[in-house]
Every structure is written in structure tokens, then in C-alpha cells.
Amino acid sequence: MYPIMKNQEIAEDVHEIWVKAPHIARNAQPGQFVIIRTNETGERVPLTISRVVGSTIRIIFMKVGKTTHALAAIPETGYIEDIVGPLGKPSEIAYYGTVAIVGGGVGIASTPYLAKALKAAENRVVGILGARTAGLLILENEMADICDELHIGTDDGSKGYHGFAVDLLRTLINTEPVHAVWIIGQTIMMKVTSEATREMGIKTFVSLNPIMVDGTGMCGACRCTVDGKTKFACVDGPDFDAHTVDFDTLMQRQQMYHELELESFEAWKAAEGEKP
Amino acid sequence: MRRRAAEDRIHDFLEVDLGMTEEDAVSEANRCIGCKKPLCIHGCPVQIDIPAFIARVAEGDFIGAAEKIKEQNMLPAICGRVCPQETQCESTCILSKKGEAIPIGQLERLVADIERKRGPKLPDIGKPTGKNVAVVGSGPAGLTASAELAKEGHHVTLYESLHMPGGVLTYGIPAFRLPKDIVNFEILQVLSLGVELRTNHFIGRSLHVHELLRYDAVVLATGAGLPYFMDIEGENLNGVFSANEFLTRINLMHADEFPTYDTPVLKGKNVVVVGGGNVAMDAARVARRLGGEVTLVYRRREEDLPARLAEVHHAQEEGISFVFCAAPIRILGEKSLTGIECIRMRMDILDDSGRPNPIPIEGSLFTIEADVVIGAVGQGPNPVLLREIEGLTLGKSGNVVTLETGETSLPHVFAAGDAATGAATVILAMGTGKRAAQTVNQRLKGGSG
Ligand SMILES: Cc1cc2nc3c(=O)[nH]c(=O)nc-3n(C[C@H](O)[C@H](O)[C@H](O)COP(=O)(O)OP(=O)(O)OC[C@H]3O[C@@H](n4cnc5c(N)ncnc54)[C@H](O)[C@@H]3O)c2cc1C
Ligand SMILES: Cc1cc2nc3c(=O)[nH]c(=O)nc-3n(C[C@H](O)[C@H](O)[C@H](O)COP(=O)(O)OP(=O)(O)OC[C@H]3O[C@@H](n4cnc5c(N)ncnc54)[C@H](O)[C@@H]3O)c2cc1C
Ligand code: FES
């Protein structure tokens, strides 16, 4: 059992929680994730490590289905049953020169931890954050503190540039040399955005989020096709070279349990509704 | 053997085998002729004193019999259920030459169950030595090594990456063959010796290698959990599983009880399982219990199936169809899968292991309708930790190269179980776990560390 130290809504349907997990905090690095199980009957669900302070780690997630709703409903004095990590390979932190970090939606959760490490490696770090609307934009101040330059965009124009993050990225790489790019967001956003850097051959990483079970390389649920080969995202990734990823297969595999997930969520809502 | 009727048992995950009655056990035990040079002992990978335990059964001393077994084997209720006795102790039993061997496995199972219900007595634990040993992986190899080391008075930290201990016993072998309360009980026995279990620790990540190597000794018992894929077209379609994933969803995550448990699984109407070992049988029988029509495709002949004989019979009784001498070529479908295309194989000359070499017959393609395909085509050592340990010599299949003593190429590092041998059996994992622990103990007590 691992205590929840803090749990708050930071944007509509987006929660930030801090979990006391010394065994993870000790060795965590940017790009890595945890797998949690909320209770005895819970599913194992992967979430990115978004920050580490002492023996606690922060995770930020969007309420989409049963587990994320249940997690958001745990009070600050509560516990989660299990948390394992840090899992996955750390992001390739090195000196590149100028680095752009593009975060989309709840994918922004991963960006400050990464930005900080890249900054410490003496890169010039440009942040690009995109969200559907201003109310869904998270961690703007945190990123502004770390980055040398920060660009904001919203799909509906309610804040910053009116349009998609990919346009901001295009503008950036057309005005100055950029030596490496990270793109973190929904799969479709990563697919579209990474096209911007393909032609110029800029090294571009994406952080893949397939369905996982163990997270230790023992089941293959998370297999993705990268450069024509099968890779296990949980141990070979989750960061991969964007220009070699088969995004379409990934998106299809993410849909595998769609109907069952809805069933599970409906059952949860019904049970919550019956509570006094 | 007494077992539940196939038409009942395909609807649940309760144990199939009902075991022996005490009366039958005594009368079977009395058939033992007490050979002067008992061959059965040589058939046992951990050399249980089989004639001695059978003699006690013959006298009705079931507890005494269980204690005799436990001198060599900490987990008899498990081994009595999952060991391939027909190729081990029972195959060397002299009576098998003329008629039926003594049912050694069934006797082991019965006395272990009786002892468990009575509440077993704990072995004596040696004086604390002040030495710290890390055991990585809590399958049968890690559990056995931990127990042996704790009995000698060493402080053992047993690391496990999953949220539950037991390795394949917990996530792989289904409850209808190995009920989970039995596994949990035997694990608690090991922990009650003072072994400190830390679940949710993925060694190599939660604890870096250099931190691991600070222990006075390390036993690597990380198993062979890396699933191999068939490497054919269509393998990433929705509905294609490795047997490991499929079985983990059921055994560890209880997907059969969805949505009470949150983890889902696709329950196929027409399920094809590829492979012929224990893992394939388990996957097929689980899929059957989820309500599917199940076909198992194996590239060699029936007599070449590597699975335990009893499991093959049980699978046949449960209505699983077998297609022999055929191999998958590609998996068909657009988004979801619709079938699997196979090719017939002819059997060529026998190889060293006495099995024929299968060769595809041109123009013999055929399709089996399927909405779920489960590959059980073998697995290798999980490489994540092993490849990070500098100076650790690995074999061709990624296994840790060890001497018979469990020693590796590094002085304080030992290895046991499937991680050292490649995918093998529970009893071999226990045997190598015990042997590695004995070597560690000699080292630590010898003072040279
Ligand atoms: C490496 C990694 C890091 C992630 N980091 C974050 C993060 O920091 N913040 C965040 O909000 N989300 C993150 N996700 C996605 C997150 O795991 C899913 O949103 C979560 O599992 C949804 O569970 P649910 O029960 O609430 O929803 P469900 O209704 O069960 O599923 C909604 C969608 O989530 C995905 N999903 C479901 N189960 C799993 C599973 N076991 N493993 C992976 N994906 C699944 C599926 O594509 C599904 O369509 C990450 C995923 C991965 C693989
Ligand atoms: C489905 C199935 C059915 C089988 N049926 C039979 C049978 O009927 N009879 C029989 O004798 N044998 C059977 N076997 C084989 C037998 O189960 C194995 O040979 C045996 O379990 C090996 O034991 P082990 O302790 O070496 O490894 P495992 O049981 O594989 O345990 C290894 C453990 O180490 C953990 N681990 C791995 N890496 C790390 C890490 N870096 N950090 C922390 N923990 C880690 C894993 O999570 C796992 O729990 C079967 C196997 C399978 C998969
Ligand atoms: S999640 Fe099981 S292998 Fe990656």
C-alpha cells in the first residue's frame, strides 16, 4: 500500500497526484513510467513519472475510463495498492544544441521533468505546449520557468496561437536550427506532428503509449512496430525514433478493448451512484 | 485417477484432478517392492528419498511421509500437481516395466495436502550470520533458494517485479491445475522463515545493478518469461496474444471475472492456439473455459507433443481439437482477425532428441477460422536485467551460463531456474535454486565471501 500525499484537479478532468514511493523516487529518470494498481480488483495501468521530490513522485492523468476515474476519486489520506517502477528506458538526455519539446494535452505532464534534464545537459530548450482549449492547458508556469523559450497554442484560439502545435513546431524549425525534438501527446498528434521534422531529418523522439500489462517485457501486449521490427514499448521504449514508428498499428491496438472498457466504466459509474 | 467430469469442469477454474483417497494411497504404496537400488530416486531431479516416503504411506503415516519429502523439496503440494512424473520418477520405477508404476506424484500430492491442513511444522532456523543475500525473482527457483538461505541464518531479501510472488506458479499455471490457495500457502511457508519479500521492485530499474551487487551475494532467478512470437504476417492484429499475456490476464489479473475485476480479455468464439507444450495446453484449456471452441495447431505428431501426458488427455476430454503436423503461415484479418492460414508438414528424419524434423508440404495451405489466436511457441530468459550486468556471461539463448554449483562468471553472483537453464520445469528450477543456495552458504560461511 502506497499513500497518496496530494490529489487535486489541475484542469478539467485532469488530476495531479503525489504518491509516496521511495523505491521509485530513488532511481527515476525522465521518460520513465510507473504501473499502478488502485486496489485488489484493479487493472495495471501505466502512467508517466512527471516529477520527483524526495521520496514522492507526481503523476498527472486525464480521467478517461474506470481506472483513471477511480484514481482521481482517492482522497488525499488514501492509498493505492501497488506501484512498480521506474519502468522503461530513460529518455536520451545529452547535449544536442537546441531542443524542442512539444507537449499536447495531458502529454504535457511529461514535459517539465524532461525539459529540466535537457536544460541541465546545457541545451537551449524551447517548449511548445498545445491544448484543445485554454482550460485544458497544464503546467504552463512550470515549463516557463525551465525553458529558454515557450510557445503556447490552442485549437480554439482561446489562448496563444490559434491552431495546432505542429504549426508552431514548423515555424520554429524554419526560423532556427533545431537539433532534437521530443513530441509527447496522443498517438494521432504524435503521428501528425512528427511529419514536420521528417524532411529536415531532425532527430525526433515520441513516447509511445500502447496497452500494457506487466511492463517488464513478459507479455508482449505493448508490442509496437518500429523500423519494421517488433519492439516492446515497456522495456525497449517508451521513447522511439518517431520517423520509424508504425503509428497506425499502434492506434488500432489501443482500441482493442474499447467496448469492454466502456462496460467497465459504466459498471463503475453505476456502483458509485449507489454510494450514499 | 479421480477427476471431475469434463462437461462440468469446462465452466469453471476449480481443480480438475481430485487426488487419491487415503485407502487407495495405502494400497498403492503397499505395491512398492522396496528395490535395493531404487531407480525412482535417480529419476527425481532433487533426489527425494521416494522409497522411504512411500514406506511411511504404506504404514498410514502421511505426516511422516510429507516430512520425509520436505527434507529435499519445500513445495511438495505444488510438485505433486505439476511435475512430469511420467518422464521422471515414475518412468524409472521398476514396476513400470511390467505394469503400472507406483503413482508417486499422486502420493506426494496427497501427503502434502494432509500435512498442509494439519499445519506444518517449521524447520529450525540457524543463528543470524549477519550476511545479506538478494534473490531476484520469486518463482520456484527464487523461493527455494530463499528458503534454504534463510534456514542457514542469512538475511534474504526476495525481489519481485510483479505485485504478487510465485512467478509462473502465480501468473502462468492456471488454477484448475494448481489452485492458488496452495501456491499462496507454500509461499507463506517460505516467508515465515524470515525472508523479506519486496514486490513491485523491477531489479535493474528500481534497484540499479551496482546497488544490487552490494549484497554479500546475489541469486538471479528471473525465469524465462520473454515470449517468442511466431514472426508471421498479421501477428499484431487485435486478438493475437502471446500465451504469457493471455494467461497473465486470467491467472494474475482475473480477467475471467471481468468486470468485477477491471482487466479485460478477448473471449474468442473460435480460438486457435499454436504450440504443443504445457503452456499451449494451459492456454487452450483456459480459452475453453472462457467459452470458446478451441483448436490447437502443432507442427509435429501427437506422440511428439512436449506437454505432460495428463494435460493432453485432459485437453482432449474437454473438447479441444488438435491439428497435428501443421504450422501457421500468416494471420488473416483487417482490423480484427478472421482466421489463420496454415501449411501441412511432413515428418523428416529424427533429430538428436528423437523428434522428427517438420518440413512444409508445398501447396497444402488451409485456413482455420479464428477470432483469437494465442502463440505458445516458446520463451526465453527475460533479458532486461541480465544484459545490464557487466561481465555476466550469457549463453546463446540469453541464459546465464552457470556451473552445476550455480556459480556464474561473476564472483558474488549466482543463478538458478529457467534464467540459467532456459525454459524447463518447476522441479528443475527448485533443484538449481537449492544448489545455488548451498554454494552461496558455503561461500558466506567459509568467510571468504
Ligand atoms: C508508458 C505510458 C505512459 C502513460 N502516461 C500517461 C500519463 O502520464 N497520463 C495519462 O493521463 N495517461 C497516460 N497513459 C495512458 C493511460 O495508461 C491510460 O489513459 C489509462 O490506462 C486509461 O485507463 P482507464 O481505465 O481510465 O481507461 P480505459 O477506459 O480502460 O481506457 C481508455 C484508453 O486508455 C488506454 N488503456 C487502457 N488500458 C490500458 C493499459 N492497461 N495500458 C495502457 N493503456 C491503456 C486504451 O488505449 C484505451 O482506449 C500512459 C500510457 C503508457 C503506455
Ligand atoms: C503456462 C506454463 C505452464 C507450465 N507448466 C508446467 C508444468 O506443468 N510442470 C512443470 O514442471 N513446469 C511447468 N512450466 C515451467 C515452469 O513453470 C518453469 O520452469 C518454472 O516456473 C521456472 O521457475 P523460475 O523460478 O526459474 O522462474 P519463474 O517462475 O519464471 O519466476 C521468475 C520470476 O522473476 C520475476 N522477475 C523477472 N525479472 C525480474 C527482475 N528484473 N526483477 C524482479 N523480478 C523479476 C518474474 O516476474 C517472475 O515472477 C510451465 C510454464 C508455463 C509458462
Ligand atoms: S507490457 Fe508486457 S511486455 Fe510490455
mmCIF file of C-alpha atoms in Angstrom, chain A residues 2 23 26-27 29 32 37 39-44 66-67 81-89 211-221 223 225 230 232 234-236 249 252-253 255-257 260-261 263-264 267, chain B residues 161-164 171 199-202 205-208 211 214 222 225-227 229 231 235-242 244-245 248-249 252-254 258-267 334-336 382-384 387:
data_model
loop_
_atom_site.group_PDB
_atom_site.id
_atom_site.type_symbol
_atom_site.label_atom_id
_atom_site.label_comp_id
_atom_site.label_asym_id
_atom_site.label_seq_id
_atom_site.Cartn_x
_atom_site.Cartn_y
_atom_site.Cartn_z
ATOM 1 C CA TYR A 2 1.373 3.358 -1.036
ATOM 2 C CA HIS A 23 11.622 2.645 -4.275
ATOM 3 C CA ARG A 26 15.349 6.872 -5.771
ATOM 4 C CA ASN A 27 16.248 5.990 -9.343
ATOM 5 C CA GLN A 29 14.669 9.472 -14.649
ATOM 6 C CA GLN A 32 10.235 6.575 -17.362
ATOM 7 C CA ARG A 37 -2.994 -0.904 -9.401
ATOM 8 C CA ASN A 39 -6.927 -1.867 -5.413
ATOM 9 C CA GLU A 40 -7.236 -5.656 -5.252
ATOM 10 C CA THR A 41 -9.552 -5.831 -8.249
ATOM 11 C CA GLY A 42 -7.774 -3.111 -10.212
ATOM 12 C CA GLU A 43 -6.115 -3.202 -13.605
ATOM 13 C CA ARG A 44 -2.407 -2.500 -14.028
ATOM 14 C CA LYS A 66 -12.645 3.321 -14.968
ATOM 15 C CA THR A 67 -9.148 3.285 -13.521
ATOM 16 C CA GLU A 81 -2.492 -0.942 -3.636
ATOM 17 C CA ASP A 82 0.553 -1.223 -5.895
ATOM 18 C CA ILE A 83 3.008 0.884 -7.814
ATOM 19 C CA VAL A 84 6.009 -0.505 -9.653
ATOM 20 C CA GLY A 85 8.779 1.369 -11.366
ATOM 21 C CA PRO A 86 10.607 3.202 -12.638
ATOM 22 C CA LEU A 87 9.880 1.298 -15.852
ATOM 23 C CA GLY A 88 11.076 1.824 -19.395
ATOM 24 C CA LYS A 89 14.296 3.301 -20.684
ATOM 25 C CA ILE A 211 -1.780 -1.070 -23.735
ATOM 26 C CA MET A 212 0.437 -2.749 -21.151
ATOM 27 C CA VAL A 213 0.099 -5.466 -18.551
ATOM 28 C CA ASP A 214 3.314 -6.282 -16.672
ATOM 29 C CA GLY A 215 5.562 -3.506 -18.007
ATOM 30 C CA THR A 216 8.637 -5.723 -17.640
ATOM 31 C CA GLY A 217 8.863 -7.425 -21.035
ATOM 32 C CA MET A 218 6.971 -10.583 -20.141
ATOM 33 C CA CYS A 219 3.748 -10.435 -22.133
ATOM 34 C CA GLY A 220 4.150 -8.566 -25.400
ATOM 35 C CA ALA A 221 0.852 -6.690 -25.051
ATOM 36 C CA ARG A 223 4.469 -4.597 -28.842
ATOM 37 C CA THR A 225 6.383 -1.963 -34.921
ATOM 38 C CA THR A 230 8.642 -5.733 -33.214
ATOM 39 C CA PHE A 232 8.230 -3.994 -26.559
ATOM 40 C CA CYS A 234 7.738 -1.169 -21.876
ATOM 41 C CA VAL A 235 11.376 -2.226 -21.992
ATOM 42 C CA ASP A 236 12.717 -1.093 -25.384
ATOM 43 C CA THR A 249 -0.919 -0.286 -35.904
ATOM 44 C CA GLN A 252 -5.514 0.092 -33.834
ATOM 45 C CA ARG A 253 -4.084 -1.868 -30.903
ATOM 46 C CA GLN A 255 -8.679 0.243 -29.494
ATOM 47 C CA MET A 256 -8.555 -3.480 -28.727
ATOM 48 C CA TYR A 257 -10.723 -3.392 -25.615
ATOM 49 C CA LEU A 260 -15.101 -3.779 -22.692
ATOM 50 C CA GLU A 261 -13.576 -0.575 -21.299
ATOM 51 C CA GLU A 263 -18.658 -1.684 -19.966
ATOM 52 C CA SER A 264 -16.225 -1.496 -17.074
ATOM 53 C CA ALA A 267 -20.376 -0.576 -14.119
ATOM 54 C CA SER B 161 8.670 -7.103 -10.122
ATOM 55 C CA LEU B 162 5.011 -8.165 -10.187
ATOM 56 C CA HIS B 163 2.584 -7.318 -7.396
ATOM 57 C CA MET B 164 2.415 -10.965 -6.328
ATOM 58 C CA TYR B 171 0.778 -15.914 -13.331
ATOM 59 C CA THR B 199 7.152 -6.927 -4.571
ATOM 60 C CA ASN B 200 6.817 -4.121 -7.164
ATOM 61 C CA HIS B 201 10.613 -3.943 -7.472
ATOM 62 C CA PHE B 202 11.907 -4.358 -11.012
ATOM 63 C CA ARG B 205 15.433 -0.249 -12.679
ATOM 64 C CA SER B 206 14.035 0.073 -9.126
ATOM 65 C CA LEU B 207 17.430 -1.018 -7.898
ATOM 66 C CA HIS B 208 20.355 -0.465 -10.246
ATOM 67 C CA GLU B 211 23.260 -1.338 -5.909
ATOM 68 C CA ARG B 214 26.473 -4.509 -2.925
ATOM 69 C CA THR B 222 14.412 -14.184 -13.060
ATOM 70 C CA GLY B 225 9.369 -15.014 -19.190
ATOM 71 C CA LEU B 226 10.212 -13.414 -22.539
ATOM 72 C CA PRO B 227 7.607 -14.682 -25.002
ATOM 73 C CA PHE B 229 6.428 -14.585 -31.322
ATOM 74 C CA ASP B 231 7.162 -13.851 -36.676
ATOM 75 C CA GLU B 235 0.741 -11.006 -35.665
ATOM 76 C CA ASN B 236 -0.073 -7.506 -34.397
ATOM 77 C CA LEU B 237 -3.773 -7.712 -35.240
ATOM 78 C CA ASN B 238 -6.175 -7.216 -32.359
ATOM 79 C CA GLY B 239 -6.927 -10.630 -30.920
ATOM 80 C CA VAL B 240 -3.440 -12.102 -31.214
ATOM 81 C CA PHE B 241 -1.837 -12.877 -27.865
ATOM 82 C CA SER B 242 1.273 -14.454 -26.534
ATOM 83 C CA ASN B 244 2.041 -15.326 -21.418
ATOM 84 C CA GLU B 245 -0.198 -12.321 -21.903
ATOM 85 C CA THR B 248 -1.390 -13.450 -17.072
ATOM 86 C CA ARG B 249 -4.631 -11.631 -17.779
ATOM 87 C CA LEU B 252 -2.828 -12.837 -12.185
ATOM 88 C CA MET B 253 -5.434 -10.260 -13.174
ATOM 89 C CA HIS B 254 -8.646 -12.375 -13.039
ATOM 90 C CA PHE B 258 -14.400 -9.070 -15.610
ATOM 91 C CA PRO B 259 -15.993 -6.598 -14.879
ATOM 92 C CA THR B 260 -15.758 -7.434 -11.144
ATOM 93 C CA TYR B 261 -12.054 -7.300 -11.833
ATOM 94 C CA ASP B 262 -11.060 -4.448 -14.140
ATOM 95 C CA THR B 263 -8.735 -6.267 -16.517
ATOM 96 C CA PRO B 264 -10.416 -7.339 -19.756
ATOM 97 C CA VAL B 265 -9.549 -10.144 -22.148
ATOM 98 C CA LEU B 266 -10.970 -11.010 -25.547
ATOM 99 C CA LYS B 267 -13.030 -14.158 -25.210
ATOM 100 C CA GLU B 334 -8.275 -6.409 -41.406
ATOM 101 C CA LYS B 335 -8.723 -4.749 -38.052
ATOM 102 C CA SER B 336 -9.713 -7.794 -36.099
ATOM 103 C CA ASN B 382 13.994 -12.052 -19.624
ATOM 104 C CA PRO B 383 16.984 -10.034 -20.851
ATOM 105 C CA VAL B 384 16.350 -6.699 -19.149
ATOM 106 C CA ARG B 387 22.198 -7.849 -20.138
#
